[in-house]
Amino acid sequence: MRFEILRLDDLDGSAMDSTVVDAASVNRIVQQAAAIGQRLLIRPAETASN
């Protein structure tokens, strides 16, 4: 499964940038964000319909 991770602005909560990662990478990114107090929004990435 893949997830979209959005980095949020500290002042207004708007999305500053986003990246799509596999499930194995989510924990590492969350740990890094927690270490510096960064706010994230994590949601399942949209998949292309066939």
XYZ file of C-alpha atoms in Angstrom, residues 1-47:
47
model
C 0.000 0.000 0.000
C 1.171 3.537 -0.737
C 0.524 6.670 1.309
C 0.559 10.368 0.522
C 2.340 12.406 3.197
C 1.688 16.133 3.256
C 3.941 18.458 5.235
C 1.767 21.115 6.887
C 2.531 24.768 7.534
C 2.874 25.524 11.252
C 0.875 28.758 11.039
C -2.236 27.910 9.055
C -2.065 24.148 8.527
C -2.014 24.392 4.730
C -0.139 21.743 2.772
C 3.359 22.925 1.856
C 4.420 19.857 -0.132
C 3.593 16.192 -0.486
C 5.201 12.904 -1.345
C 3.941 9.387 -1.996
C 5.754 6.563 -0.216
C 5.332 2.864 0.450
C 4.073 1.648 3.813
C 7.561 0.671 4.975
C 8.749 4.294 4.699
C 5.909 5.891 6.681
C 7.349 5.073 10.125
C 10.757 6.558 9.262
C 9.194 9.770 7.958
C 6.928 10.083 11.012
C 9.903 9.597 13.359
C 11.886 12.293 11.526
C 8.950 14.715 11.634
C 8.363 14.055 15.345
C 12.016 14.757 16.128
C 11.733 18.286 14.703
C 8.087 18.976 15.604
C 6.842 18.947 12.029
C 3.144 18.459 11.351
C 2.084 15.830 8.817
C -1.109 14.613 7.231
C -0.954 10.995 6.106
C -3.595 9.436 3.888
C -3.828 6.500 1.502
C -2.535 7.448 -1.940
C -5.063 7.385 -4.729
C -4.515 4.557 -7.155
